[in-house]
Each structure stands twice: as structure tokens, then as C-alpha cells.
Short mmCIF file of C-alpha atoms in Angstrom, two decimals:
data_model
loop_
_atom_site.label_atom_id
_atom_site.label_comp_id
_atom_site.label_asym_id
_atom_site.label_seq_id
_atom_site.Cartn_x
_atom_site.Cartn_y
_atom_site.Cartn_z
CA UNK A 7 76.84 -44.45 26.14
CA UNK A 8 77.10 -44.98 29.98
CA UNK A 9 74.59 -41.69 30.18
CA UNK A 10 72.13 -43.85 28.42
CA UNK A 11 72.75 -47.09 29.76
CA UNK A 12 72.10 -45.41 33.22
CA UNK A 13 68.73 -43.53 31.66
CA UNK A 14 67.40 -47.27 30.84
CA UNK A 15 68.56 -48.86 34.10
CA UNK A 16 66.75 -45.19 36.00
CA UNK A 17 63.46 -46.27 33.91
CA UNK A 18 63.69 -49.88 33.97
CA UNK A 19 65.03 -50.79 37.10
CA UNK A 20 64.13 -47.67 39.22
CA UNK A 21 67.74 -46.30 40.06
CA UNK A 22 70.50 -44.47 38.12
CA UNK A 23 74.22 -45.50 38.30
CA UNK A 24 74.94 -42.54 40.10
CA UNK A 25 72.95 -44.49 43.17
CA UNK A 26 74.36 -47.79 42.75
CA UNK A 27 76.94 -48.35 45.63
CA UNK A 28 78.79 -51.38 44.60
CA UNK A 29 80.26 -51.51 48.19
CA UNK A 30 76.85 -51.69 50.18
CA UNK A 31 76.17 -54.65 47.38
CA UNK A 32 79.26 -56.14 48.04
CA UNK A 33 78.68 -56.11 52.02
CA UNK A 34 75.91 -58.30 51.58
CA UNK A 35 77.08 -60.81 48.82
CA UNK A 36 77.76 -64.66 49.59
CA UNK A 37 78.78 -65.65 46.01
CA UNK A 38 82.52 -66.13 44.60
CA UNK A 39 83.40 -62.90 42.93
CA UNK A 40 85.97 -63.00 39.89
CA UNK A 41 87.34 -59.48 39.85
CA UNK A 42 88.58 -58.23 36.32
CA UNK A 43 90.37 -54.99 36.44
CA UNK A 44 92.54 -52.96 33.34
CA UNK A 45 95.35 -50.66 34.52
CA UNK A 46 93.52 -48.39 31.77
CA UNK A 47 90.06 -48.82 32.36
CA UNK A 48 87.84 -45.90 31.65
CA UNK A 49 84.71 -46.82 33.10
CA UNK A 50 85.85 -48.72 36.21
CA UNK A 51 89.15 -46.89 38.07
CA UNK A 52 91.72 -48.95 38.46
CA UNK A 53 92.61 -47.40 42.18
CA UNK A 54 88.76 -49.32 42.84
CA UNK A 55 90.18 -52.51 42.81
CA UNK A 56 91.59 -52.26 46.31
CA UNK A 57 88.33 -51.12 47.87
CA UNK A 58 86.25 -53.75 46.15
CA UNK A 59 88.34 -56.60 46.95
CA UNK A 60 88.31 -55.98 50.89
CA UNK A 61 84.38 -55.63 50.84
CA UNK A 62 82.53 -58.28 52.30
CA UNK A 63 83.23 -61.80 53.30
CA UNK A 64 83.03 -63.92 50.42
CA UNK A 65 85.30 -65.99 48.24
CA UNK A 66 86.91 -63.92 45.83
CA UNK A 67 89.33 -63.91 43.14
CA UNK A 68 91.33 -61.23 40.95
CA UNK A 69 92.55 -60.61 37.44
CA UNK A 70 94.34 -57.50 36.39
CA UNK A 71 94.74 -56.34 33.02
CA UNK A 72 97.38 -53.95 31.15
CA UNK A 73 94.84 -52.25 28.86
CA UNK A 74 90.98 -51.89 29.84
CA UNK A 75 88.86 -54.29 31.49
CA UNK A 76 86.63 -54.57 27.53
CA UNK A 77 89.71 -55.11 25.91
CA UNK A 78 91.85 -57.68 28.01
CA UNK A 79 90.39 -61.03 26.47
CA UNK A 80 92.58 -59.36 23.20
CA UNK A 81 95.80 -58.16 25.03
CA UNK A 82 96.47 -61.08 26.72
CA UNK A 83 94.31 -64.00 25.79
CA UNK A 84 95.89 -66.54 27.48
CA UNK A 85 96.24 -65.05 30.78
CA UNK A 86 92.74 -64.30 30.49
CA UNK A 87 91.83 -67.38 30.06
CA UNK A 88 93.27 -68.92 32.57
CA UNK A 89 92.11 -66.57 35.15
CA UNK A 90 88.54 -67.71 34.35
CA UNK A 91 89.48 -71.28 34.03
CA UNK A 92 91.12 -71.21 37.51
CA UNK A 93 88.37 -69.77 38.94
CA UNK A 94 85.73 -71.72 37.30
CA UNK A 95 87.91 -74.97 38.16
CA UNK A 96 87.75 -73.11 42.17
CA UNK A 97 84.17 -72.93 42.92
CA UNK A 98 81.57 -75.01 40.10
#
């Protein structure tokens, strides 16, 4: 699915995943960041986590998950929840 997903954003948007650096994006950003992360994740490595969240100078914020990041509304709704709340409550 990510294969395809990257196909689309290659046609559409005129890059691949494979040349999206999150970190160079990261360096530039200005905006509060809520950073969701699963223990489990598939798509996303959890070991990221620690690089992404010393990029950049910009207000950020972090949630960690048991399961994977898709999933963790389910595994642990309320902590979930609050995460988002708190960081809505933070910076709109």
C-alpha cells in the first residue's frame, strides 16, 4: 500500500517517499508539532522518535503508544485523548 501511496505522491506531487527527508522539513518548520509514536509501528520506527523530536526549533509535543501509531486511538483511548486535548488546550 505504501508502494502505491508513494507512486501517487511521485506523479502527483513530483517526489517519491524514498526522497522525502522529514528532518530537512523539520529544520525549517515554525509550527507546534504533536508527535504520535507506537512502540510497534510498522511504517514509522519507533527508534525515529528521538531524531525527530531534536529537529528544529519549534514547539513540540510527544505521545507514545504501546501498539502502532494507526491503532493507538483503540489501545488506549483515553490517554490518547488527552494527549491531543493537552496539546490542543497548549497552542489554539
Amino acid at each position: 500500500m505504501i508502494k502505491g501511496i508513494s507512486l501517487v505522491s511521485k506523479i502527483r506531487a513530483g517526489f517519491s517517499y524514498a526522497q522525502a527527508d522529514c528532518t530537512k522539513a523539520l529544520a525549517k518548520n515554525t509550527l507546534p508539532i504533536l508527535f504520535m509514536h507506537g512502540k510497534n509501528d510498522f511504517t514509522v520506527p519507533f527508534e525515529m522518535r528521538e531524531k525527530l523530536l531534536t529537529c528544529g526549533k519549534f514547539p513540540r509535543e510527544s505521545y507514545e503508544s504501546q501498539g502502532v501509531h494507526i491503532r493507538s486511538y483503540y489501545v488506549d483511548s483515553k490517554k490518547y485523548q488527552g494527549a491531543v486535548e493537552n496539546f490542543l488546550k497548549l497552542y489554539l
